[in-house]
Amino acid sequence: VPQAIRSTAELIRLFYSQVDTSDPVLNWQGTVGTEADPEISDTRTIKLTLDATDVDTGNSGVGEFQLTYRVKESDGAVWSSLQTYEGTPVVSRDGNGNAIVTVNFPGQRNHTYEFRISAEDGAGNVQVSAPHVVKVDVVNQAVGDVQERLNELGFPDRYGKKLDVDGILGPKTTSAIQL
């Protein structure tokens, strides 16, 4: 990056740091699970959605997001150390300092996850969301195993797409088995 661009970015950040001294505001959409009462996901793909705003806190715009998580394999197990999600969140912006952050996280059956998203605004203020706990509880383990194996072998559903590994023996899984 040329020096002039880097210097300009630093000046803009310095300006915003003087007028925006408040952290962004972060709120999970939908039901927020806790360790005592986790949200239950009946599919392995956990959809996380978070609202982020900077409008009432200086309006320098929320720009950077990072998802971190801990996992435990079963009830009563010990949480893993904090890990950083390597994927890229999908961020939709409205042009007014607000953003909606979406992550489709690849969970594992019978695991519980604690998620947090950190957000940084244009002034360098950082906020970390409240934790959101989700337990992946696939309905039928045996059917889920078959769905996973069918996907690995390249057997699609009746529409030519990969199967959802949800443990449900529905028409899409049945059509993949019949191939």
Short mmCIF file of C-alpha atoms in Angstrom, two decimals:
data_model
loop_
_atom_site.label_atom_id
_atom_site.label_comp_id
_atom_site.label_asym_id
_atom_site.label_seq_id
_atom_site.Cartn_x
_atom_site.Cartn_y
_atom_site.Cartn_z
CA VAL A 1 0.00 0.00 0.00
CA PRO A 2 1.49 3.34 -0.97
CA GLN A 3 2.52 5.63 1.88
CA ALA A 4 0.01 8.36 0.91
CA ILE A 5 -2.94 5.95 1.19
CA ARG A 6 -1.69 4.55 4.50
CA SER A 7 -1.18 8.07 5.89
CA THR A 8 -4.64 9.19 4.78
CA ALA A 9 -6.23 6.14 6.44
CA GLU A 10 -4.34 6.89 9.67
CA LEU A 11 -5.56 10.51 9.62
CA ILE A 12 -9.17 9.43 9.12
CA ARG A 13 -8.88 6.94 11.98
CA LEU A 14 -7.33 9.65 14.19
CA PHE A 15 -10.22 11.99 13.37
CA TYR A 16 -12.85 9.36 14.18
CA SER A 17 -11.08 8.40 17.40
CA GLN A 18 -11.58 12.00 18.58
CA VAL A 19 -15.31 12.17 17.80
CA ASP A 20 -16.35 8.52 18.31
CA THR A 21 -15.34 7.31 21.76
CA SER A 22 -18.08 4.69 22.17
CA ASP A 23 -18.01 1.01 21.33
CA PRO A 24 -20.31 -0.46 18.68
CA VAL A 25 -23.53 -2.09 19.89
CA LEU A 26 -23.93 -5.81 19.13
CA ASN A 27 -27.07 -7.93 19.45
CA TRP A 28 -27.68 -11.53 18.38
CA GLN A 29 -30.81 -12.05 16.27
CA GLY A 30 -33.35 -14.59 17.50
CA THR A 31 -33.17 -16.67 20.63
CA VAL A 32 -29.85 -16.39 22.46
CA GLY A 33 -28.72 -19.65 24.00
CA THR A 34 -26.92 -19.82 27.32
CA GLU A 35 -24.81 -22.59 28.81
CA ALA A 36 -27.72 -23.59 31.06
CA ASP A 37 -30.26 -23.33 28.21
CA PRO A 38 -28.54 -23.63 24.81
CA GLU A 39 -30.28 -23.02 21.52
CA ILE A 40 -30.77 -26.39 19.81
CA SER A 41 -29.72 -26.80 16.18
CA ASP A 42 -31.13 -29.83 14.39
CA THR A 43 -28.63 -29.45 11.55
CA ARG A 44 -24.85 -29.42 11.61
CA THR A 45 -24.71 -26.02 9.91
CA ILE A 46 -25.27 -23.41 12.61
CA LYS A 47 -26.55 -20.09 11.22
CA LEU A 48 -25.40 -17.19 13.37
CA THR A 49 -26.78 -13.69 12.76
CA LEU A 50 -25.77 -10.55 14.64
CA ASP A 51 -26.89 -6.92 14.36
CA ALA A 52 -24.09 -4.37 14.72
CA THR A 53 -24.64 -0.63 14.94
CA ASP A 54 -22.53 2.42 15.46
CA VAL A 55 -25.22 5.01 14.72
CA ASP A 56 -25.84 6.24 18.25
CA THR A 57 -22.21 5.86 19.29
CA GLY A 58 -20.36 8.16 16.92
CA ASN A 59 -21.29 6.70 13.53
CA SER A 60 -17.78 5.90 12.31
CA GLY A 61 -19.19 2.62 11.01
CA VAL A 62 -18.63 -0.93 12.15
CA GLY A 63 -16.04 -2.42 9.84
CA GLU A 64 -14.14 -5.42 11.15
CA PHE A 65 -15.67 -8.61 12.55
CA GLN A 66 -14.18 -11.75 14.03
CA LEU A 67 -15.94 -14.90 15.26
CA THR A 68 -14.42 -16.84 18.15
CA TYR A 69 -15.78 -20.00 19.72
CA ARG A 70 -15.29 -22.73 22.29
CA VAL A 71 -16.60 -26.27 21.93
CA LYS A 72 -17.33 -29.24 24.14
CA GLU A 73 -18.14 -32.72 22.93
CA SER A 74 -20.96 -33.67 25.27
CA ASP A 75 -22.91 -32.51 28.29
CA GLY A 76 -20.63 -32.09 31.27
CA ALA A 77 -17.46 -32.06 29.16
CA VAL A 78 -14.85 -29.33 29.55
CA TRP A 79 -14.85 -26.40 27.13
CA SER A 80 -11.97 -26.24 24.65
CA SER A 81 -9.69 -23.24 24.54
CA LEU A 82 -10.92 -20.23 22.57
CA GLN A 83 -10.57 -20.68 18.81
CA THR A 84 -10.85 -18.23 15.92
CA TYR A 85 -13.17 -19.11 13.03
CA GLU A 86 -11.15 -19.13 9.81
CA GLY A 87 -14.09 -18.45 7.49
CA THR A 88 -15.27 -15.03 6.43
CA PRO A 89 -18.50 -13.63 7.86
CA VAL A 90 -21.02 -12.27 5.35
CA VAL A 91 -21.62 -8.60 6.18
CA SER A 92 -24.58 -6.60 4.85
CA ARG A 93 -24.43 -2.84 5.39
CA ASP A 94 -27.10 -0.16 5.16
CA GLY A 95 -24.76 2.80 4.65
CA ASN A 96 -25.71 4.37 8.00
CA GLY A 97 -23.23 2.64 10.29
CA ASN A 98 -25.36 -0.51 10.71
CA ALA A 99 -24.41 -4.02 9.66
CA ILE A 100 -25.87 -7.51 9.78
CA VAL A 101 -23.25 -10.22 10.20
CA THR A 102 -24.05 -13.79 9.15
CA VAL A 103 -21.91 -16.89 9.59
CA ASN A 104 -22.83 -20.44 8.57
CA PHE A 105 -20.68 -22.35 11.02
CA PRO A 106 -19.92 -26.04 10.32
CA GLY A 107 -20.76 -27.74 13.60
CA GLN A 108 -20.51 -31.37 14.60
CA ARG A 109 -23.31 -33.56 15.86
CA ASN A 110 -23.67 -33.81 19.63
CA HIS A 111 -21.28 -30.91 20.28
CA THR A 112 -22.06 -27.67 22.07
CA TYR A 113 -20.56 -24.36 20.92
CA GLU A 114 -20.19 -20.97 22.62
CA PHE A 115 -19.84 -18.16 20.08
CA ARG A 116 -18.78 -14.52 20.38
CA ILE A 117 -18.30 -11.96 17.64
CA SER A 118 -16.03 -8.97 18.09
CA ALA A 119 -16.57 -5.80 16.10
CA GLU A 120 -14.34 -2.80 15.54
CA ASP A 121 -15.61 0.57 14.34
CA GLY A 122 -13.79 3.13 12.22
CA ALA A 123 -12.40 4.86 15.31
CA GLY A 124 -10.81 1.67 16.65
CA ASN A 125 -13.40 1.04 19.38
CA VAL A 126 -13.93 -2.70 19.92
CA GLN A 127 -16.91 -4.51 21.39
CA VAL A 128 -17.36 -8.25 22.00
CA SER A 129 -20.86 -9.72 21.85
CA ALA A 130 -22.51 -11.58 24.67
CA PRO A 131 -21.96 -15.33 24.37
CA HIS A 132 -24.41 -17.38 22.31
CA VAL A 133 -24.49 -21.13 23.07
CA VAL A 134 -25.76 -23.65 20.51
CA LYS A 135 -26.01 -27.42 20.84
CA VAL A 136 -26.06 -29.49 17.66
CA ASP A 137 -28.61 -32.21 18.36
CA VAL A 138 -29.27 -34.12 15.15
CA VAL A 139 -32.51 -36.08 15.38
CA ASN A 140 -31.30 -39.51 14.22
CA GLN A 141 -27.59 -40.31 14.50
CA ALA A 142 -27.72 -43.29 12.10
CA VAL A 143 -29.53 -41.33 9.37
CA GLY A 144 -27.10 -38.43 9.87
CA ASP A 145 -24.17 -40.82 9.40
CA VAL A 146 -25.71 -42.13 6.15
CA GLN A 147 -26.28 -38.57 4.92
CA GLU A 148 -22.65 -37.68 5.63
CA ARG A 149 -21.43 -40.79 3.80
CA LEU A 150 -23.68 -40.11 0.79
CA ASN A 151 -22.24 -36.58 0.58
CA GLU A 152 -18.68 -37.94 0.79
CA LEU A 153 -19.43 -40.37 -2.06
CA GLY A 154 -21.03 -37.63 -4.19
CA PHE A 155 -24.63 -38.87 -4.14
CA PRO A 156 -26.89 -35.79 -4.45
CA ASP A 157 -30.50 -35.28 -3.45
CA ARG A 158 -33.22 -35.30 -6.09
CA TYR A 159 -32.29 -31.72 -7.04
CA GLY A 160 -28.61 -32.53 -7.58
CA LYS A 161 -27.46 -30.83 -4.36
CA LYS A 162 -25.59 -32.10 -1.32
CA LEU A 163 -27.80 -33.47 1.42
CA ASP A 164 -28.40 -31.54 4.63
CA VAL A 165 -26.94 -33.68 7.39
CA ASP A 166 -29.94 -33.31 9.67
CA GLY A 167 -30.71 -36.89 10.70
CA ILE A 168 -34.12 -36.77 9.02
CA LEU A 169 -35.04 -39.52 6.55
CA GLY A 170 -37.05 -37.32 4.21
CA PRO A 171 -37.64 -37.37 0.44
CA LYS A 172 -34.24 -35.86 -0.44
CA THR A 173 -32.29 -38.44 1.56
CA THR A 174 -34.49 -41.24 0.25
CA SER A 175 -33.87 -40.18 -3.37
CA ALA A 176 -30.08 -40.12 -2.77
CA ILE A 177 -30.23 -43.63 -1.30
CA GLN A 178 -32.18 -44.88 -4.33
CA LEU A 179 -29.53 -43.68 -6.79
#
